[in-house]
PDB file of C-alpha atoms and ligand atoms in Angstrom:
ATOM      1  CA  MET A1012      78.888 201.978  93.191  1.00  0.00           C
ATOM      2  CA  LYS A1013      82.280 202.236  91.518  1.00  0.00           C
ATOM      3  CA  GLU A1014      84.118 205.553  91.723  1.00  0.00           C
ATOM      4  CA  HIS A1015      86.812 206.571  89.237  1.00  0.00           C
ATOM      5  CA  LEU A1016      89.268 209.343  90.047  1.00  0.00           C
ATOM      6  CA  LEU A1017      90.538 210.929  86.847  1.00  0.00           C
ATOM      7  CA  LYS A1018      93.367 213.427  86.833  1.00  0.00           C
ATOM      8  CA  ILE A1019      92.962 215.521  83.697  1.00  0.00           C
ATOM      9  CA  LEU A1020      95.359 218.259  82.600  1.00  0.00           C
ATOM     10  CA  VAL A1021      94.455 221.495  80.841  1.00  0.00           C
ATOM     11  CA  ILE A1022      97.398 222.872  78.881  1.00  0.00           C
ATOM     12  CA  GLY A1023      98.014 225.450  76.175  1.00  0.00           C
ATOM     13  CA  ASP A1024      99.321 228.982  75.811  1.00  0.00           C
ATOM     14  CA  GLY A1025      98.429 231.803  78.173  1.00  0.00           C
ATOM     15  CA  ASN A1026      95.198 233.723  77.568  1.00  0.00           C
ATOM     16  CA  VAL A1027      93.488 231.033  75.478  1.00  0.00           C
ATOM     17  CA  GLY A1028      90.803 230.468  78.137  1.00  0.00           C
ATOM     18  CA  LYS A1029      92.054 227.550  80.269  1.00  0.00           C
ATOM     19  CA  SER A1030      91.191 229.008  83.679  1.00  0.00           C
ATOM     20  CA  SER A1031      87.828 230.221  82.395  1.00  0.00           C
ATOM     21  CA  PHE A1032      87.168 226.722  80.995  1.00  0.00           C
ATOM     22  CA  VAL A1033      87.921 225.006  84.311  1.00  0.00           C
ATOM     23  CA  HIS A1034      85.851 227.556  86.191  1.00  0.00           C
ATOM     24  CA  ARG A1035      82.923 227.215  83.788  1.00  0.00           C
ATOM     25  CA  TYR A1036      83.003 223.433  83.843  1.00  0.00           C
ATOM     26  CA  VAL A1037      83.293 223.132  87.602  1.00  0.00           C
ATOM     27  CA  ASN A1038      81.192 226.098  88.734  1.00  0.00           C
ATOM     28  CA  GLY A1039      79.039 226.768  85.689  1.00  0.00           C
ATOM     29  CA  GLN A1040      80.091 230.393  85.409  1.00  0.00           C
ATOM     30  CA  PHE A1041      81.934 232.639  83.007  1.00  0.00           C
ATOM     31  CA  ASN A1042      83.636 235.537  84.682  1.00  0.00           C
ATOM     32  CA  ARG A1043      85.509 237.959  82.480  1.00  0.00           C
ATOM     33  CA  THR A1044      87.935 238.998  85.168  1.00  0.00           C
ATOM     34  CA  TYR A1045      88.482 235.557  86.636  1.00  0.00           C
ATOM     35  CA  LYS A1046      92.094 234.536  86.992  1.00  0.00           C
ATOM     36  CA  MET A1047      93.499 231.859  89.202  1.00  0.00           C
ATOM     37  CA  THR A1048      96.396 232.598  91.466  1.00  0.00           C
ATOM     38  CA  VAL A1049      99.735 231.652  89.957  1.00  0.00           C
ATOM     39  CA  GLY A1050     100.707 228.060  90.627  1.00  0.00           C
ATOM     40  CA  VAL A1051      99.473 224.602  89.839  1.00  0.00           C
ATOM     41  CA  ASP A1052      96.071 224.006  91.301  1.00  0.00           C
ATOM     42  CA  PHE A1053      93.196 221.676  90.614  1.00  0.00           C
ATOM     43  CA  SER A1054      89.414 221.776  90.744  1.00  0.00           C
ATOM     44  CA  VAL A1055      87.107 218.822  91.201  1.00  0.00           C
ATOM     45  CA  LYS A1056      83.801 217.903  89.609  1.00  0.00           C
ATOM     46  CA  MET A1057      81.722 214.848  90.445  1.00  0.00           C
ATOM     47  CA  LEU A1058      79.862 213.113  87.601  1.00  0.00           C
ATOM     48  CA  HIS A1059      77.123 210.536  87.952  1.00  0.00           C
ATOM     49  CA  TRP A1060      78.303 208.554  84.990  1.00  0.00           C
ATOM     50  CA  SER A1061      75.931 205.576  85.127  1.00  0.00           C
ATOM     51  CA  ASP A1062      73.824 203.602  87.599  1.00  0.00           C
ATOM     52  CA  LYS A1063      76.960 201.873  88.747  1.00  0.00           C
ATOM     53  CA  GLU A1064      79.701 204.448  88.234  1.00  0.00           C
ATOM     54  CA  LYS A1065      80.675 207.837  89.601  1.00  0.00           C
ATOM     55  CA  VAL A1066      83.531 209.838  88.168  1.00  0.00           C
ATOM     56  CA  ARG A1067      85.534 212.340  90.158  1.00  0.00           C
ATOM     57  CA  VAL A1068      87.175 214.628  87.590  1.00  0.00           C
ATOM     58  CA  GLN A1069      90.243 216.413  88.883  1.00  0.00           C
ATOM     59  CA  LEU A1070      91.141 219.229  86.493  1.00  0.00           C
ATOM     60  CA  TRP A1071      94.677 220.566  86.683  1.00  0.00           C
ATOM     61  CA  ASP A1072      95.186 224.049  85.332  1.00  0.00           C
ATOM     62  CA  ILE A1073      98.723 225.356  84.812  1.00  0.00           C
ATOM     63  CA  ALA A1074      97.506 228.878  85.599  1.00  0.00           C
ATOM     64  CA  GLY A1075     100.190 231.338  84.670  1.00  0.00           C
ATOM     65  CA  GLN A1076     103.117 228.966  84.203  1.00  0.00           C
ATOM     66  CA  GLU A1077     102.690 228.680  80.438  1.00  0.00           C
ATOM     67  CA  ARG A1078     105.912 230.551  79.799  1.00  0.00           C
ATOM     68  CA  PHE A1079     107.845 227.495  80.925  1.00  0.00           C
ATOM     69  CA  ILE A1080     106.196 225.358  78.172  1.00  0.00           C
ATOM     70  CA  SER A1081     108.087 222.471  79.664  1.00  0.00           C
ATOM     71  CA  MET A1082     106.055 221.583  82.724  1.00  0.00           C
ATOM     72  CA  THR A1083     107.478 219.626  85.631  1.00  0.00           C
ATOM     73  CA  ARG A1084     106.926 215.891  85.753  1.00  0.00           C
ATOM     74  CA  ILE A1085     105.040 216.286  89.035  1.00  0.00           C
ATOM     75  CA  TYR A1086     102.330 218.091  87.118  1.00  0.00           C
ATOM     76  CA  TYR A1087     101.987 215.239  84.627  1.00  0.00           C
ATOM     77  CA  LYS A1088     102.293 212.421  87.164  1.00  0.00           C
ATOM     78  CA  GLY A1089      99.223 210.184  87.277  1.00  0.00           C
ATOM     79  CA  ALA A1090      97.344 212.098  84.583  1.00  0.00           C
ATOM     80  CA  VAL A1091      94.978 209.935  82.546  1.00  0.00           C
ATOM     81  CA  GLY A1092      93.665 212.538  80.100  1.00  0.00           C
ATOM     82  CA  CYS A1093      94.445 215.949  78.701  1.00  0.00           C
ATOM     83  CA  VAL A1094      92.843 219.004  77.129  1.00  0.00           C
ATOM     84  CA  VAL A1095      95.109 221.020  74.813  1.00  0.00           C
ATOM     85  CA  MET A1096      93.525 224.394  74.194  1.00  0.00           C
ATOM     86  CA  PHE A1097      94.207 227.227  71.773  1.00  0.00           C
ATOM     87  CA  ASP A1098      92.461 230.461  70.833  1.00  0.00           C
ATOM     88  CA  VAL A1099      90.953 230.278  67.316  1.00  0.00           C
ATOM     89  CA  THR A1100      91.644 233.972  66.795  1.00  0.00           C
ATOM     90  CA  ASP A1101      95.339 233.577  67.657  1.00  0.00           C
ATOM     91  CA  SER A1102      97.321 231.440  65.205  1.00  0.00           C
ATOM     92  CA  SER A1103     100.462 231.409  67.343  1.00  0.00           C
ATOM     93  CA  SER A1104      98.545 229.679  70.149  1.00  0.00           C
ATOM     94  CA  PHE A1105      97.500 227.053  67.557  1.00  0.00           C
ATOM     95  CA  LEU A1106     101.067 226.554  66.322  1.00  0.00           C
ATOM     96  CA  LYS A1107     102.256 225.996  69.892  1.00  0.00           C
ATOM     97  CA  CYS A1108      99.863 223.064  70.372  1.00  0.00           C
ATOM     98  CA  HIS A1109     102.449 220.861  68.659  1.00  0.00           C
ATOM     99  CA  GLN A1110     104.990 221.593  71.422  1.00  0.00           C
ATOM    100  CA  TRP A1111     102.397 221.202  74.166  1.00  0.00           C
ATOM    101  CA  LYS A1112     101.445 217.777  72.834  1.00  0.00           C
ATOM    102  CA  GLN A1113     105.098 216.719  72.501  1.00  0.00           C
ATOM    103  CA  ASP A1114     105.910 217.788  76.059  1.00  0.00           C
ATOM    104  CA  LEU A1115     102.869 215.855  77.229  1.00  0.00           C
ATOM    105  CA  ASP A1116     103.788 212.686  75.302  1.00  0.00           C
ATOM    106  CA  ASN A1117     107.361 212.857  76.628  1.00  0.00           C
ATOM    107  CA  LYS A1118     106.308 213.064  80.240  1.00  0.00           C
ATOM    108  CA  ALA A1119     102.902 211.477  80.659  1.00  0.00           C
ATOM    109  CA  MET A1120     101.984 207.975  79.685  1.00  0.00           C
ATOM    110  CA  LEU A1121      99.626 205.258  80.739  1.00  0.00           C
ATOM    111  CA  PRO A1122     100.993 202.317  82.728  1.00  0.00           C
ATOM    112  CA  ASN A1123     101.075 200.311  79.459  1.00  0.00           C
ATOM    113  CA  GLY A1124     103.363 202.930  77.890  1.00  0.00           C
ATOM    114  CA  SER A1125     100.898 204.446  75.435  1.00  0.00           C
ATOM    115  CA  SER A1126     100.137 208.159  75.347  1.00  0.00           C
ATOM    116  CA  ILE A1127      97.186 209.481  77.334  1.00  0.00           C
ATOM    117  CA  PRO A1128      93.915 210.428  75.555  1.00  0.00           C
ATOM    118  CA  CYS A1129      94.006 214.019  74.485  1.00  0.00           C
ATOM    119  CA  ILE A1130      91.347 216.333  73.044  1.00  0.00           C
ATOM    120  CA  LEU A1131      92.156 219.518  71.102  1.00  0.00           C
ATOM    121  CA  LEU A1132      89.894 222.485  71.876  1.00  0.00           C
ATOM    122  CA  ALA A1133      89.549 225.487  69.588  1.00  0.00           C
ATOM    123  CA  ASN A1134      88.279 228.030  72.105  1.00  0.00           C
ATOM    124  CA  LYS A1135      86.748 231.504  71.661  1.00  0.00           C
ATOM    125  CA  SER A1136      84.737 230.132  68.720  1.00  0.00           C
ATOM    126  CA  ASP A1137      82.110 232.828  69.486  1.00  0.00           C
ATOM    127  CA  LEU A1138      84.461 235.381  67.911  1.00  0.00           C
ATOM    128  CA  SER A1139      84.005 235.870  64.176  1.00  0.00           C
ATOM    129  CA  HIS A1140      87.620 236.451  63.154  1.00  0.00           C
ATOM    130  CA  TRP A1141      88.938 232.873  63.190  1.00  0.00           C
ATOM    131  CA  ALA A1142      92.656 232.817  62.362  1.00  0.00           C
ATOM    132  CA  VAL A1143      92.781 229.042  61.844  1.00  0.00           C
ATOM    133  CA  PRO A1144      90.413 227.314  59.381  1.00  0.00           C
ATOM    134  CA  ALA A1145      88.595 224.152  60.488  1.00  0.00           C
ATOM    135  CA  ASP A1146      90.241 221.924  57.855  1.00  0.00           C
ATOM    136  CA  ARG A1147      93.680 222.892  59.172  1.00  0.00           C
ATOM    137  CA  ILE A1148      92.641 222.044  62.726  1.00  0.00           C
ATOM    138  CA  GLU A1149      91.277 218.690  61.505  1.00  0.00           C
ATOM    139  CA  THR A1150      94.517 217.815  59.709  1.00  0.00           C
ATOM    140  CA  PHE A1151      96.649 218.841  62.686  1.00  0.00           C
ATOM    141  CA  CYS A1152      94.425 216.873  65.074  1.00  0.00           C
ATOM    142  CA  LYS A1153      94.797 213.646  63.057  1.00  0.00           C
ATOM    143  CA  ALA A1154      98.540 214.078  62.522  1.00  0.00           C
ATOM    144  CA  ASN A1155      99.293 214.676  66.205  1.00  0.00           C
ATOM    145  CA  GLY A1156      97.440 211.887  67.943  1.00  0.00           C
ATOM    146  CA  PHE A1157      94.436 213.752  69.348  1.00  0.00           C
ATOM    147  CA  PHE A1158      91.375 211.501  69.401  1.00  0.00           C
ATOM    148  CA  THR A1159      89.194 214.437  68.291  1.00  0.00           C
ATOM    149  CA  TRP A1160      88.842 218.225  68.338  1.00  0.00           C
ATOM    150  CA  MET A1161      85.939 220.551  69.111  1.00  0.00           C
ATOM    151  CA  ALA A1162      85.186 224.256  68.748  1.00  0.00           C
ATOM    152  CA  THR A1163      84.300 225.611  72.200  1.00  0.00           C
ATOM    153  CA  SER A1164      83.200 228.916  73.639  1.00  0.00           C
ATOM    154  CA  VAL A1165      83.575 229.274  77.364  1.00  0.00           C
ATOM    155  CA  LYS A1166      81.837 232.623  76.989  1.00  0.00           C
ATOM    156  CA  ASP A1167      78.693 231.146  75.384  1.00  0.00           C
ATOM    157  CA  ASN A1168      78.973 227.837  77.274  1.00  0.00           C
ATOM    158  CA  LYS A1169      79.304 225.970  73.993  1.00  0.00           C
ATOM    159  CA  ASN A1170      80.684 222.402  73.937  1.00  0.00           C
ATOM    160  CA  ILE A1171      82.205 222.606  77.426  1.00  0.00           C
ATOM    161  CA  ASP A1172      80.313 219.679  78.968  1.00  0.00           C
ATOM    162  CA  GLU A1173      80.314 217.885  75.603  1.00  0.00           C
ATOM    163  CA  ALA A1174      84.108 218.114  75.313  1.00  0.00           C
ATOM    164  CA  MET A1175      84.662 216.842  78.852  1.00  0.00           C
ATOM    165  CA  ARG A1176      82.126 214.044  78.427  1.00  0.00           C
ATOM    166  CA  SER A1177      83.830 212.905  75.259  1.00  0.00           C
ATOM    167  CA  LEU A1178      87.243 212.928  76.986  1.00  0.00           C
ATOM    168  CA  VAL A1179      85.975 211.020  80.039  1.00  0.00           C
ATOM    169  CA  LYS A1180      84.318 208.477  77.725  1.00  0.00           C
ATOM    170  CA  GLU A1181      87.576 207.987  75.843  1.00  0.00           C
ATOM    171  CA  ILE A1182      89.533 207.560  79.103  1.00  0.00           C
ATOM    172  CA  LEU A1183      87.077 205.021  80.510  1.00  0.00           C
ATOM    173  CA  SER A1184      87.049 203.018  77.279  1.00  0.00           C
ATOM    174  CA  ILE A1185      90.761 202.178  77.577  1.00  0.00           C
TER     175      ILE A1185
HETATM  176  P1  GDP B1422      94.255 231.286  80.433  1.00  0.00           P
HETATM  177  O1  GDP B1422      95.421 232.209  80.594  1.00  0.00           O
HETATM  178  O2  GDP B1422      94.467 230.322  79.310  1.00  0.00           O
HETATM  179  O3  GDP B1422      93.867 230.603  81.706  1.00  0.00           O
HETATM  180  O4  GDP B1422      93.012 232.176  79.953  1.00  0.00           O
HETATM  181  P2  GDP B1422      91.851 232.873  80.805  1.00  0.00           P
HETATM  182  O5  GDP B1422      90.849 231.868  81.253  1.00  0.00           O
HETATM  183  O6  GDP B1422      92.458 233.762  81.823  1.00  0.00           O
HETATM  184  O7  GDP B1422      91.122 233.729  79.661  1.00  0.00           O
HETATM  185  C1  GDP B1422      91.829 234.754  78.958  1.00  0.00           C
HETATM  186  C2  GDP B1422      90.860 235.783  78.442  1.00  0.00           C
HETATM  187  O8  GDP B1422      90.027 235.227  77.419  1.00  0.00           O
HETATM  188  C3  GDP B1422      89.902 236.308  79.519  1.00  0.00           C
HETATM  189  O9  GDP B1422      89.732 237.700  79.289  1.00  0.00           O
HETATM  190  C4  GDP B1422      88.608 235.550  79.256  1.00  0.00           C
HETATM  191  O10 GDP B1422      87.483 236.289  79.667  1.00  0.00           O
HETATM  192  C5  GDP B1422      88.640 235.382  77.731  1.00  0.00           C
HETATM  193  N1  GDP B1422      87.924 234.192  77.253  1.00  0.00           N
HETATM  194  C6  GDP B1422      88.019 232.927  77.719  1.00  0.00           C
HETATM  195  N2  GDP B1422      87.224 232.090  77.015  1.00  0.00           N
HETATM  196  C7  GDP B1422      86.597 232.842  76.073  1.00  0.00           C
HETATM  197  C8  GDP B1422      85.650 232.547  75.021  1.00  0.00           C
HETATM  198  O11 GDP B1422      85.187 231.402  74.801  1.00  0.00           O
HETATM  199  N3  GDP B1422      85.270 233.591  74.238  1.00  0.00           N
HETATM  200  C9  GDP B1422      85.740 234.863  74.431  1.00  0.00           C
HETATM  201  N4  GDP B1422      85.285 235.810  73.606  1.00  0.00           N
HETATM  202  N5  GDP B1422      86.619 235.180  75.402  1.00  0.00           N
HETATM  203  C10 GDP B1422      87.049 234.181  76.214  1.00  0.00           C
END
């Protein structure tokens, strides 16, 4: 049995749902009042990927340090994949994804020098008042080197496992 250890980052503006996403994915819960303590921390989830492979997903949440935008290199060190998240009802969190991706590409790269696989997540898709239309997200996704994007709702447990599976698949295919 082969075991992969994948360090995956979750970045994006404050209040978009990052901590809730990690908590939902790892523990299967949505808790309205959940908030991690301030500081970089990670959670682990074990996946039985195939008959021959296990995947240990280590999810790193920046939890409360979003104001720095520029994260320390320690945080990025050894990361092999990334989730960039925004809130579909908050256009400023969408606009900031450009900076988040740039900071990532400046500081994290694979041993061969290419940028790490990154998925763009449009969270809070359960809310009706979307501030960013899907075609704009699609265009931005293609122009900024994300391999795909998905609309998620941590609240309704929509596309959480799907998004992570698609990211892990992309990482393992490299
Ligand atoms: P973070 O600062 O990015 O880690 O965001 P949090 O995980 O703390 O979430 C911020 C707020 O958004 C909390 O009140 C969550 O309950 C709420 N939230 C997170 N995900 C969703 C979602 O998919 N839908 C809705 N309606 N609210 C969400």
